[in-house]
């Protein structure tokens, strides 16, 4: 089915934030003793704050030693719990240090959902297990579908988890074996056999897969192997740690032209890599906005920092099973909607075609072309080109054809030419 995807909930307007900040000043005065206490206390060493008590209804425990030993601390304002009502996405910045290494490095902490979404998760677990909205999660988890693979079950199979999230909308056995083999929240990682995991680890894996599979995307397609995602570090309870990449792409919207051209070239290279790679997995980005990418301050490398909505299609399986029209090139339909960062797509078609232009469409429409709108701006990352480039007209024509093609299969050719042209402009010719 066709799906028009608006931006995620939680993107508050600046005016709303300013009003909230005014209210916050009043609250800070009224709660000054507790304010001081929260500033002095390292809550990241608190088991209840990490929600470690909710395991196995959590995301893992591999980083618990680091958290509980006080090696991870919030940065400045992150220590103030009064600010949490502004932090809808539950994303924090922190400093992490190993005693033997000396010094600290910045990391990003995520709860993988809003407070409301996490509360709904708890209620759904309890209702399925007990019929009541509240319960002991430790006792409830073994009575839910997250425990269906406990015991002497050999493999995680497509029939067990298909459709649970975008990552496994149409999973192949090859993909699931990869997820299990690279699962980082177990000491025995490296085997695709599910029975090598403890029951608690299996439940954590399945819950993560269903609630927010971002950690599994980062683990299965790691940055160490050249994939354009942030590095997964570990988890403790319902707090996941990933590497800090840099400022979000949005902060470069008005950067010098040469910088923006380089970033645009990288974005098109990411679209190509995720679409066509030696592993024959197509990773389709279903949520593309300026907030979901970041840029390294030293190497200037563009990295995906929000991988919750990534659909993985196994091209090898598509070619093997040959579903209807599997070898017909699929062109995504342009939809000039009145909302920011929206995309039109069919998951069923993404899962059933070997050649798809979705990633080119998403990057061109939502980030690069004149159709891209974000935070009240328009024109895309490549707005206001130098006069000689604007006069030549080639860049604008390629961007328009990539976002909204006029010719049959025009986007495929335009994307190829756009990558080459941007490489030429940015001196990234290989």
Short mmCIF file of N, CA and C in Angstrom, two decimals, residues 295-381:
data_model
loop_
_atom_site.label_atom_id
_atom_site.label_comp_id
_atom_site.label_asym_id
_atom_site.label_seq_id
_atom_site.Cartn_x
_atom_site.Cartn_y
_atom_site.Cartn_z
N UNK A 295 27.44 15.47 10.59
CA UNK A 295 28.69 15.66 9.87
C UNK A 295 29.85 15.67 10.85
N UNK A 296 30.85 14.84 10.61
CA UNK A 296 32.02 14.79 11.47
C UNK A 296 32.79 16.09 11.43
N UNK A 297 33.18 16.65 12.58
CA UNK A 297 33.86 17.95 12.61
C UNK A 297 35.27 17.91 12.03
N UNK A 298 35.91 16.77 12.08
CA UNK A 298 37.29 16.67 11.60
C UNK A 298 37.37 16.17 10.16
N UNK A 299 36.70 15.06 9.88
CA UNK A 299 36.80 14.50 8.53
C UNK A 299 35.69 14.97 7.60
N UNK A 300 34.68 15.67 8.15
CA UNK A 300 33.59 16.17 7.32
C UNK A 300 32.72 15.08 6.74
N UNK A 301 32.76 13.90 7.33
CA UNK A 301 32.02 12.76 6.79
C UNK A 301 30.56 12.79 7.22
N UNK A 302 29.67 12.53 6.27
CA UNK A 302 28.24 12.49 6.57
C UNK A 302 27.86 11.09 7.06
N UNK A 303 27.12 11.05 8.18
CA UNK A 303 26.74 9.79 8.80
C UNK A 303 25.25 9.83 9.15
N UNK A 304 24.59 8.71 9.01
CA UNK A 304 23.18 8.58 9.41
C UNK A 304 23.13 8.37 10.92
N UNK A 305 22.39 9.23 11.63
CA UNK A 305 22.35 9.14 13.09
C UNK A 305 20.98 8.71 13.61
N UNK A 306 20.02 8.53 12.74
CA UNK A 306 18.72 8.00 13.14
C UNK A 306 18.35 6.90 12.15
N UNK A 307 18.47 5.66 12.60
CA UNK A 307 18.27 4.51 11.71
C UNK A 307 17.07 3.67 12.13
N UNK A 308 16.09 4.30 12.78
CA UNK A 308 14.92 3.54 13.21
C UNK A 308 14.11 3.03 12.03
N UNK A 309 13.94 3.88 11.02
CA UNK A 309 13.08 3.53 9.88
C UNK A 309 13.90 3.17 8.65
N UNK A 310 14.51 2.00 8.71
CA UNK A 310 15.29 1.47 7.59
C UNK A 310 14.71 0.11 7.22
N UNK A 311 14.24 0.00 5.99
CA UNK A 311 13.72 -1.27 5.50
C UNK A 311 14.83 -1.98 4.72
N UNK A 312 15.07 -3.26 5.07
CA UNK A 312 16.12 -4.03 4.39
C UNK A 312 15.48 -5.09 3.50
N UNK A 313 15.79 -5.01 2.22
CA UNK A 313 15.31 -6.00 1.26
C UNK A 313 16.50 -6.82 0.78
N UNK A 314 16.32 -8.14 0.74
CA UNK A 314 17.37 -9.05 0.31
C UNK A 314 17.25 -9.25 -1.20
N UNK A 315 18.12 -8.59 -1.96
CA UNK A 315 18.04 -8.70 -3.42
C UNK A 315 18.32 -10.11 -3.90
N UNK A 316 19.16 -10.80 -3.19
CA UNK A 316 19.47 -12.18 -3.58
C UNK A 316 18.22 -13.05 -3.50
N UNK A 317 17.42 -12.84 -2.46
CA UNK A 317 16.18 -13.60 -2.30
C UNK A 317 15.16 -13.19 -3.36
N UNK A 318 15.09 -11.91 -3.68
CA UNK A 318 14.17 -11.43 -4.71
C UNK A 318 14.48 -12.10 -6.05
N UNK A 319 15.75 -12.15 -6.39
CA UNK A 319 16.14 -12.77 -7.67
C UNK A 319 15.89 -14.28 -7.65
N UNK A 320 15.97 -14.86 -6.47
CA UNK A 320 15.74 -16.30 -6.35
C UNK A 320 14.25 -16.64 -6.43
N UNK A 321 13.42 -15.89 -5.72
CA UNK A 321 11.98 -16.18 -5.68
C UNK A 321 11.22 -15.62 -6.88
N UNK A 322 11.77 -14.57 -7.49
CA UNK A 322 11.15 -13.97 -8.68
C UNK A 322 9.66 -13.65 -8.51
N UNK A 323 9.33 -12.77 -7.54
CA UNK A 323 7.92 -12.35 -7.42
C UNK A 323 7.48 -11.58 -8.67
N UNK A 324 6.20 -11.34 -8.79
CA UNK A 324 5.67 -10.68 -9.98
C UNK A 324 6.36 -9.33 -10.21
N UNK A 325 6.80 -9.13 -11.44
CA UNK A 325 7.46 -7.88 -11.85
C UNK A 325 8.76 -7.61 -11.11
N UNK A 326 9.39 -8.64 -10.58
CA UNK A 326 10.59 -8.45 -9.76
C UNK A 326 11.72 -7.76 -10.52
N UNK A 327 11.79 -7.98 -11.84
CA UNK A 327 12.88 -7.42 -12.63
C UNK A 327 12.50 -6.14 -13.38
N UNK A 328 11.33 -5.61 -13.08
CA UNK A 328 10.91 -4.32 -13.67
C UNK A 328 11.43 -3.20 -12.77
N UNK A 329 12.17 -2.29 -13.34
CA UNK A 329 12.70 -1.19 -12.55
C UNK A 329 11.56 -0.41 -11.91
N UNK A 330 11.74 -0.10 -10.62
CA UNK A 330 10.67 0.61 -9.91
C UNK A 330 11.05 2.08 -9.69
N UNK A 331 10.16 2.98 -10.13
CA UNK A 331 10.35 4.41 -9.95
C UNK A 331 9.41 4.92 -8.85
N UNK A 332 10.00 5.50 -7.82
CA UNK A 332 9.19 6.07 -6.74
C UNK A 332 8.39 7.25 -7.26
N UNK A 333 7.19 7.41 -6.75
CA UNK A 333 6.29 8.47 -7.22
C UNK A 333 6.51 9.75 -6.43
N UNK A 334 6.81 10.81 -7.14
CA UNK A 334 6.99 12.12 -6.52
C UNK A 334 5.66 12.60 -5.95
N UNK A 335 5.71 13.16 -4.75
CA UNK A 335 4.49 13.69 -4.13
C UNK A 335 4.85 14.99 -3.44
N UNK A 336 4.45 16.09 -4.03
CA UNK A 336 4.76 17.41 -3.49
C UNK A 336 3.76 17.75 -2.38
N UNK A 337 3.93 17.09 -1.24
CA UNK A 337 2.98 17.25 -0.13
C UNK A 337 3.20 18.59 0.56
N UNK A 338 2.27 18.96 1.42
CA UNK A 338 2.35 20.25 2.09
C UNK A 338 2.98 20.14 3.48
N UNK A 339 3.69 19.03 3.73
CA UNK A 339 4.37 18.84 5.01
C UNK A 339 5.87 18.71 4.79
N UNK A 340 6.62 18.90 5.86
CA UNK A 340 8.07 18.80 5.75
C UNK A 340 8.52 17.35 5.76
N UNK A 341 9.52 17.06 4.96
CA UNK A 341 10.22 15.77 4.97
C UNK A 341 9.27 14.57 4.83
N UNK A 342 8.36 14.64 3.91
CA UNK A 342 7.47 13.50 3.69
C UNK A 342 7.91 12.73 2.46
N UNK A 343 7.59 11.46 2.44
CA UNK A 343 7.95 10.58 1.33
C UNK A 343 6.76 9.70 0.99
N UNK A 344 6.62 9.35 -0.26
CA UNK A 344 5.58 8.43 -0.69
C UNK A 344 6.25 7.14 -1.16
N UNK A 345 5.81 6.01 -0.60
CA UNK A 345 6.42 4.75 -0.99
C UNK A 345 5.49 3.58 -0.66
N UNK A 346 5.80 2.45 -1.24
CA UNK A 346 5.10 1.21 -0.97
C UNK A 346 6.11 0.20 -0.44
N UNK A 347 5.95 -0.21 0.79
CA UNK A 347 6.88 -1.19 1.37
C UNK A 347 6.84 -2.51 0.61
N UNK A 348 5.64 -2.87 0.17
CA UNK A 348 5.50 -4.14 -0.54
C UNK A 348 6.32 -4.15 -1.83
N UNK A 349 6.32 -3.02 -2.53
CA UNK A 349 7.09 -2.95 -3.77
C UNK A 349 8.58 -2.89 -3.47
N UNK A 350 8.97 -2.16 -2.44
CA UNK A 350 10.38 -2.12 -2.07
C UNK A 350 10.91 -3.52 -1.77
N UNK A 351 10.05 -4.36 -1.25
CA UNK A 351 10.44 -5.72 -0.89
C UNK A 351 10.44 -6.68 -2.07
N UNK A 352 9.87 -6.26 -3.19
CA UNK A 352 9.64 -7.22 -4.28
C UNK A 352 10.34 -6.86 -5.58
N UNK A 353 11.11 -5.77 -5.61
CA UNK A 353 11.79 -5.38 -6.85
C UNK A 353 13.30 -5.39 -6.64
N UNK A 354 14.02 -5.80 -7.65
CA UNK A 354 15.48 -5.87 -7.56
C UNK A 354 16.15 -4.53 -7.85
N UNK A 355 15.45 -3.66 -8.60
CA UNK A 355 16.02 -2.36 -8.97
C UNK A 355 15.05 -1.26 -8.58
N UNK A 356 15.43 -0.45 -7.60
CA UNK A 356 14.54 0.55 -7.01
C UNK A 356 15.29 1.87 -6.85
N UNK A 357 14.62 2.98 -7.11
CA UNK A 357 15.27 4.29 -7.02
C UNK A 357 14.90 5.06 -5.74
N UNK A 358 14.34 4.39 -4.75
CA UNK A 358 13.80 5.07 -3.57
C UNK A 358 14.81 5.97 -2.87
N UNK A 359 16.02 5.47 -2.62
CA UNK A 359 17.00 6.26 -1.87
C UNK A 359 17.41 7.52 -2.61
N UNK A 360 17.53 7.45 -3.94
CA UNK A 360 17.85 8.65 -4.72
C UNK A 360 16.71 9.66 -4.60
N UNK A 361 15.49 9.14 -4.73
CA UNK A 361 14.30 9.98 -4.60
C UNK A 361 14.25 10.67 -3.24
N UNK A 362 14.50 9.91 -2.17
CA UNK A 362 14.40 10.46 -0.81
C UNK A 362 15.44 11.55 -0.57
N UNK A 363 16.66 11.32 -0.99
CA UNK A 363 17.73 12.30 -0.78
C UNK A 363 17.50 13.55 -1.64
N UNK A 364 17.14 13.34 -2.89
CA UNK A 364 16.94 14.50 -3.77
C UNK A 364 15.73 15.32 -3.34
N UNK A 365 14.62 14.68 -3.06
CA UNK A 365 13.41 15.43 -2.71
C UNK A 365 13.52 16.10 -1.35
N UNK A 366 14.02 15.39 -0.35
CA UNK A 366 13.96 15.90 1.01
C UNK A 366 15.20 16.66 1.47
N UNK A 367 16.30 16.56 0.71
CA UNK A 367 17.53 17.21 1.17
C UNK A 367 18.16 18.16 0.16
N UNK A 368 18.17 17.80 -1.11
CA UNK A 368 19.00 18.53 -2.06
C UNK A 368 18.25 19.51 -2.96
N UNK A 369 17.08 19.14 -3.43
CA UNK A 369 16.42 19.92 -4.49
C UNK A 369 15.60 21.08 -3.95
N UNK A 370 15.04 21.84 -4.88
CA UNK A 370 14.19 22.99 -4.51
C UNK A 370 12.90 22.54 -3.82
N UNK A 371 12.57 21.25 -3.92
CA UNK A 371 11.37 20.72 -3.27
C UNK A 371 11.59 20.46 -1.78
N UNK A 372 12.84 20.47 -1.33
CA UNK A 372 13.15 20.18 0.08
C UNK A 372 12.73 21.35 0.96
N UNK A 373 11.94 21.06 1.97
CA UNK A 373 11.55 22.08 2.95
C UNK A 373 11.87 21.57 4.35
N UNK A 374 12.36 22.46 5.19
CA UNK A 374 12.69 22.06 6.56
C UNK A 374 12.77 23.29 7.44
N UNK A 375 12.08 23.24 8.56
CA UNK A 375 12.08 24.34 9.54
C UNK A 375 11.77 25.69 8.90
N UNK A 376 10.80 25.66 8.02
CA UNK A 376 10.35 26.91 7.41
C UNK A 376 11.18 27.38 6.24
N UNK A 377 12.20 26.64 5.86
CA UNK A 377 13.03 27.04 4.72
C UNK A 377 12.70 26.17 3.51
N UNK A 378 13.16 26.60 2.35
CA UNK A 378 12.99 25.82 1.14
C UNK A 378 14.24 25.99 0.27
N UNK A 379 14.33 25.21 -0.77
CA UNK A 379 15.47 25.34 -1.67
C UNK A 379 16.48 24.22 -1.56
N UNK A 380 16.45 23.48 -0.44
CA UNK A 380 17.35 22.36 -0.27
C UNK A 380 18.78 22.77 0.04
N UNK A 381 19.61 21.77 0.27
CA UNK A 381 21.00 22.02 0.66
C UNK A 381 21.77 22.77 -0.43
#
